[in-house]
mmCIF file with all atom_site columns, C-alpha atoms in Angstrom:
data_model
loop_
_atom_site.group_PDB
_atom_site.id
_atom_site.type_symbol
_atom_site.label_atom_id
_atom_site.label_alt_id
_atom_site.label_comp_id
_atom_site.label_asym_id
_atom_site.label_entity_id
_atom_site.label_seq_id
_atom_site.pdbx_PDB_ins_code
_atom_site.Cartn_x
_atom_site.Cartn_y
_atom_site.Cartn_z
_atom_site.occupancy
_atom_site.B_iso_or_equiv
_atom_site.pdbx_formal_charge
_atom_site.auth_seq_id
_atom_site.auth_comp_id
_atom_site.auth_asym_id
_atom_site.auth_atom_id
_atom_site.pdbx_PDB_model_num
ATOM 1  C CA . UNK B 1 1  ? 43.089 -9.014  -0.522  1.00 56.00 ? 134 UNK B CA 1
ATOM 2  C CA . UNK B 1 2  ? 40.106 -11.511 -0.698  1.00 74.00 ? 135 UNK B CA 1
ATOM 3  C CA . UNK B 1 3  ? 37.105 -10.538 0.345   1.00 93.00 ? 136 UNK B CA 1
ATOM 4  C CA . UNK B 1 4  ? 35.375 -13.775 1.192   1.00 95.00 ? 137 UNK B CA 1
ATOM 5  C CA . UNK B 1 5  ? 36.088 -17.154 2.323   1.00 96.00 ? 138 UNK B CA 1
ATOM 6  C CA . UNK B 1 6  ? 36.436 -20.652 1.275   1.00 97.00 ? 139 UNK B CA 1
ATOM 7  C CA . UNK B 1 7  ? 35.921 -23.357 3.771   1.00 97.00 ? 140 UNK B CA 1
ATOM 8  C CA . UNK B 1 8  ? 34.728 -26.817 3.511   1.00 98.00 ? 141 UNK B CA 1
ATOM 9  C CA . UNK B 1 9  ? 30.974 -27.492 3.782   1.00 98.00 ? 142 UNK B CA 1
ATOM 10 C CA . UNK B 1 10 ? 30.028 -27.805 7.430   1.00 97.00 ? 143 UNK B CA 1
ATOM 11 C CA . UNK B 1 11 ? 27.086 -29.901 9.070   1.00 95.00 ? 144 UNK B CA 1
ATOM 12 C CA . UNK B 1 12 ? 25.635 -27.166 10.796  1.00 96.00 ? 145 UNK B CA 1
ATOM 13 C CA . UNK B 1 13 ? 25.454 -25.459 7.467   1.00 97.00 ? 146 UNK B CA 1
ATOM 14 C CA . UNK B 1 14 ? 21.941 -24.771 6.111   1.00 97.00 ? 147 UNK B CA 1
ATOM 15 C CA . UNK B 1 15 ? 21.435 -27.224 2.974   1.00 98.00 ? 148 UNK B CA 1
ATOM 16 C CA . UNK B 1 16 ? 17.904 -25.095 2.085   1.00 98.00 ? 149 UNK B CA 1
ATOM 17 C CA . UNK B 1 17 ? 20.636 -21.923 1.407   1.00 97.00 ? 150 UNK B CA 1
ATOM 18 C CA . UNK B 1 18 ? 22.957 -24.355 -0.468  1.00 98.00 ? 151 UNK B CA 1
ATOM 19 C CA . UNK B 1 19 ? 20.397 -25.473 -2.444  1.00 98.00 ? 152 UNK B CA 1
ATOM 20 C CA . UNK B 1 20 ? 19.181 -21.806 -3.384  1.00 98.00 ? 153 UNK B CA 1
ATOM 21 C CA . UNK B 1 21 ? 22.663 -21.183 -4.559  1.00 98.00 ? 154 UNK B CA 1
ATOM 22 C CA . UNK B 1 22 ? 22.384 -23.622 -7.240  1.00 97.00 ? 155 UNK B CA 1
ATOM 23 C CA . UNK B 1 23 ? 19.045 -23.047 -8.408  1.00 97.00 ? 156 UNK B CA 1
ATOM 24 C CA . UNK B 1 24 ? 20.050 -19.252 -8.560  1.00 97.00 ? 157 UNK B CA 1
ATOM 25 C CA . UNK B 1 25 ? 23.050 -20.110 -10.688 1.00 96.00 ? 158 UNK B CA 1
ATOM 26 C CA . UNK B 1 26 ? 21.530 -22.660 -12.786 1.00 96.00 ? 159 UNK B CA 1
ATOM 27 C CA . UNK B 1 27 ? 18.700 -20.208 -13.304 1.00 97.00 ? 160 UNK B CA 1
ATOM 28 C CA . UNK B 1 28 ? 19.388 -18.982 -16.470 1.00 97.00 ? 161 UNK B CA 1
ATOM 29 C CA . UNK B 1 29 ? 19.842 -22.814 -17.889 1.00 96.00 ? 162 UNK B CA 1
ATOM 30 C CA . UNK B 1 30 ? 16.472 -23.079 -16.636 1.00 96.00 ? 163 UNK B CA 1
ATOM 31 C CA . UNK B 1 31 ? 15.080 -20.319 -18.688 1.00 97.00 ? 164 UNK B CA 1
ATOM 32 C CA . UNK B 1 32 ? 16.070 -21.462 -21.855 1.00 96.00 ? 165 UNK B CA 1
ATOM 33 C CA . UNK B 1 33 ? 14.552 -24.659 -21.069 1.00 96.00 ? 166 UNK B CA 1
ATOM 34 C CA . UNK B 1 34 ? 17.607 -26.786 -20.018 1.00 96.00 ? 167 UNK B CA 1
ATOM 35 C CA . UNK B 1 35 ? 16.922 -29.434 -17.058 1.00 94.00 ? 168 UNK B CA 1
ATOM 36 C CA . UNK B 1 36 ? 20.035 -29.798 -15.562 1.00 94.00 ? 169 UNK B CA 1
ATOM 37 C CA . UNK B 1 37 ? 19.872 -31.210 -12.054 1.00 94.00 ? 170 UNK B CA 1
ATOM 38 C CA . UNK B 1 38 ? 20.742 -27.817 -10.938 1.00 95.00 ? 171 UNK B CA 1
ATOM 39 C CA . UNK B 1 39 ? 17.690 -25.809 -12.183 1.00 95.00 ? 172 UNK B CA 1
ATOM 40 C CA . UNK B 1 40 ? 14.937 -27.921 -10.251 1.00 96.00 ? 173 UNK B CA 1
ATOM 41 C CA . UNK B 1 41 ? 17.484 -29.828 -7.383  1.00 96.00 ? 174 UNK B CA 1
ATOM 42 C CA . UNK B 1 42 ? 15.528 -30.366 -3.684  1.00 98.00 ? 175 UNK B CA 1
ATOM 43 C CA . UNK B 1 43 ? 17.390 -30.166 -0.556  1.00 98.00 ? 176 UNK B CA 1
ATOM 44 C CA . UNK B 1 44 ? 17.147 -33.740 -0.752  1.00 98.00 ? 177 UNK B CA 1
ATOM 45 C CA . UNK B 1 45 ? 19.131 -33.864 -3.708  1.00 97.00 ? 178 UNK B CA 1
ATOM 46 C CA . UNK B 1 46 ? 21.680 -31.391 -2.556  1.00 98.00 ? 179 UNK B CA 1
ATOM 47 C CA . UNK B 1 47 ? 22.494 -33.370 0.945   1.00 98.00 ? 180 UNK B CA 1
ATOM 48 C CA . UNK B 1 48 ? 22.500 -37.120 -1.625  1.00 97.00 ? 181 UNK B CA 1
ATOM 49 C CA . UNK B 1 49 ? 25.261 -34.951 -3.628  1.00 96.00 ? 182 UNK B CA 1
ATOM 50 C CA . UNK B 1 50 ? 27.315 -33.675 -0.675  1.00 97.00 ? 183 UNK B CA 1
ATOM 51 C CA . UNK B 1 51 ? 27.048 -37.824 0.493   1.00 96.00 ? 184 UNK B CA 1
ATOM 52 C CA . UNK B 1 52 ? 28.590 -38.774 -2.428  1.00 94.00 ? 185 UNK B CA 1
ATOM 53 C CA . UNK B 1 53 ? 31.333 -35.939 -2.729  1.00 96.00 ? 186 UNK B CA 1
ATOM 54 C CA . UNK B 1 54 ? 34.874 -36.766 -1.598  1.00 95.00 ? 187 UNK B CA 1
ATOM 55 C CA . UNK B 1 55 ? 34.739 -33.180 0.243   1.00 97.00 ? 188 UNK B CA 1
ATOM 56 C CA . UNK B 1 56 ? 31.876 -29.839 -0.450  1.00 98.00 ? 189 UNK B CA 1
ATOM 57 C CA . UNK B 1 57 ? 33.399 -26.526 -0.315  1.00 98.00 ? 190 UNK B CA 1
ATOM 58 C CA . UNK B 1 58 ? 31.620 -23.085 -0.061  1.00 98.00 ? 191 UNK B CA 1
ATOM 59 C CA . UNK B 1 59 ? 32.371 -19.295 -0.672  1.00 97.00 ? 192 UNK B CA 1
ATOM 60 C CA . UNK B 1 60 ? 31.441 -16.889 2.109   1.00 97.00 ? 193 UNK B CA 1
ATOM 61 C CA . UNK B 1 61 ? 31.200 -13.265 1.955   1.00 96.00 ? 194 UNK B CA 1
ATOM 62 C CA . UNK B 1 62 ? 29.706 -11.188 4.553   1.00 94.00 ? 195 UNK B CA 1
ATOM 63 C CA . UNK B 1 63 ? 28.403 -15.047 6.196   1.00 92.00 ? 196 UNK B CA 1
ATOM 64 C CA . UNK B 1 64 ? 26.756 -15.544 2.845   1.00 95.00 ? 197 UNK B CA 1
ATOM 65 C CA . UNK B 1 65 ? 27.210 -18.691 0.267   1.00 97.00 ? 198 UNK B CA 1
ATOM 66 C CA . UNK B 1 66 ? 28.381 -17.272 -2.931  1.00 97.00 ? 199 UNK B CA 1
ATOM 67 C CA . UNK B 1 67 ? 29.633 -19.745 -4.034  1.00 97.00 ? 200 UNK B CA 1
ATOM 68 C CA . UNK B 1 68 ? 30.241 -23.965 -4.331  1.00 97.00 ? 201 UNK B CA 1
ATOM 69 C CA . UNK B 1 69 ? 32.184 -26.870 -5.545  1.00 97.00 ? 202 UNK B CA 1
ATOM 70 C CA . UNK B 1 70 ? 31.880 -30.869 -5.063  1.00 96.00 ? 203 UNK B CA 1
ATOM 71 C CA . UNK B 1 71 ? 35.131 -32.733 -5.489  1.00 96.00 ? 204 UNK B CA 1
ATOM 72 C CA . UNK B 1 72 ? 34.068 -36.705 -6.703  1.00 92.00 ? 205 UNK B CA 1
ATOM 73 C CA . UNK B 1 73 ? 36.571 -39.624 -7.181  1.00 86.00 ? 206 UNK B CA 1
ATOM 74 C CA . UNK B 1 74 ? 37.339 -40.557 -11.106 1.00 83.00 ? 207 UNK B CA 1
ATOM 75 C CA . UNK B 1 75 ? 34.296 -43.195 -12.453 1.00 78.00 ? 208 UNK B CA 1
ATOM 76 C CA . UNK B 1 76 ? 35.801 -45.863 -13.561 1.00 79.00 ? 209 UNK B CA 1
ATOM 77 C CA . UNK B 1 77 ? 34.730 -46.207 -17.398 1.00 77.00 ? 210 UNK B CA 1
ATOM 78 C CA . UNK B 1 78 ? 33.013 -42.576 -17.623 1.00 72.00 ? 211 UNK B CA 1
ATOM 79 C CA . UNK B 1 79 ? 33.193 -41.470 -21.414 1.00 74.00 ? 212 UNK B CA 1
ATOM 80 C CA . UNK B 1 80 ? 35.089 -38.308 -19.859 1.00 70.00 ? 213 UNK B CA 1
ATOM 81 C CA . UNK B 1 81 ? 38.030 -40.823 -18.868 1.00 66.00 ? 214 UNK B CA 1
ATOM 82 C CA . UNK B 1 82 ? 40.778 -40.337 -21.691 1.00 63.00 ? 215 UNK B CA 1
ATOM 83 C CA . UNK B 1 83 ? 42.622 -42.956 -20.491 1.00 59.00 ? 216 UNK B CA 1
ATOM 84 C CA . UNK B 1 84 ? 40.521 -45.623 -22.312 1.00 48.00 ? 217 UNK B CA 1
#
């Protein structure tokens, strides 16, 4: 049995706690001196991602985020495309 919850991203969901999430997990990058978005991202740039996501889910346990994931549509050309 699961002991959290996944739900999609809600409005009346606090983007300042999203945002901690990240930074927490991208943390360690940060300490070795990477500068992924992730390790310095503003709530600013958290809410521009969630615009630009097809759909934002979270993980909940005990009513806190533990969790996140972005779905995007395919970018036409993007190196990662193996169709081309």
């Amino acid at each position: 049995m699961r002991d959290f919850v996944v739900r999609e991203l809600r409005e009346s969901d606090s983007i300042s706690e999203l945002t901690q999430l990240i930074r927490t997990a991208y943390k360690p990058l940060a300490d070795m001196g990477l500068h992924y978005t992730g390790t310095w991202q503003t709530d600013d740039v958290t809410q521009d991602r969630i615009n630009r996501a097809y759909a934002t889910f979270i993980a909940l346990q005990d009513g806190k985020m533990i969790a996140t994931i972005a779905l995007y549509a395919p970018k036409p050309d993007h190196p990662c495309d193996r169709n081309h």
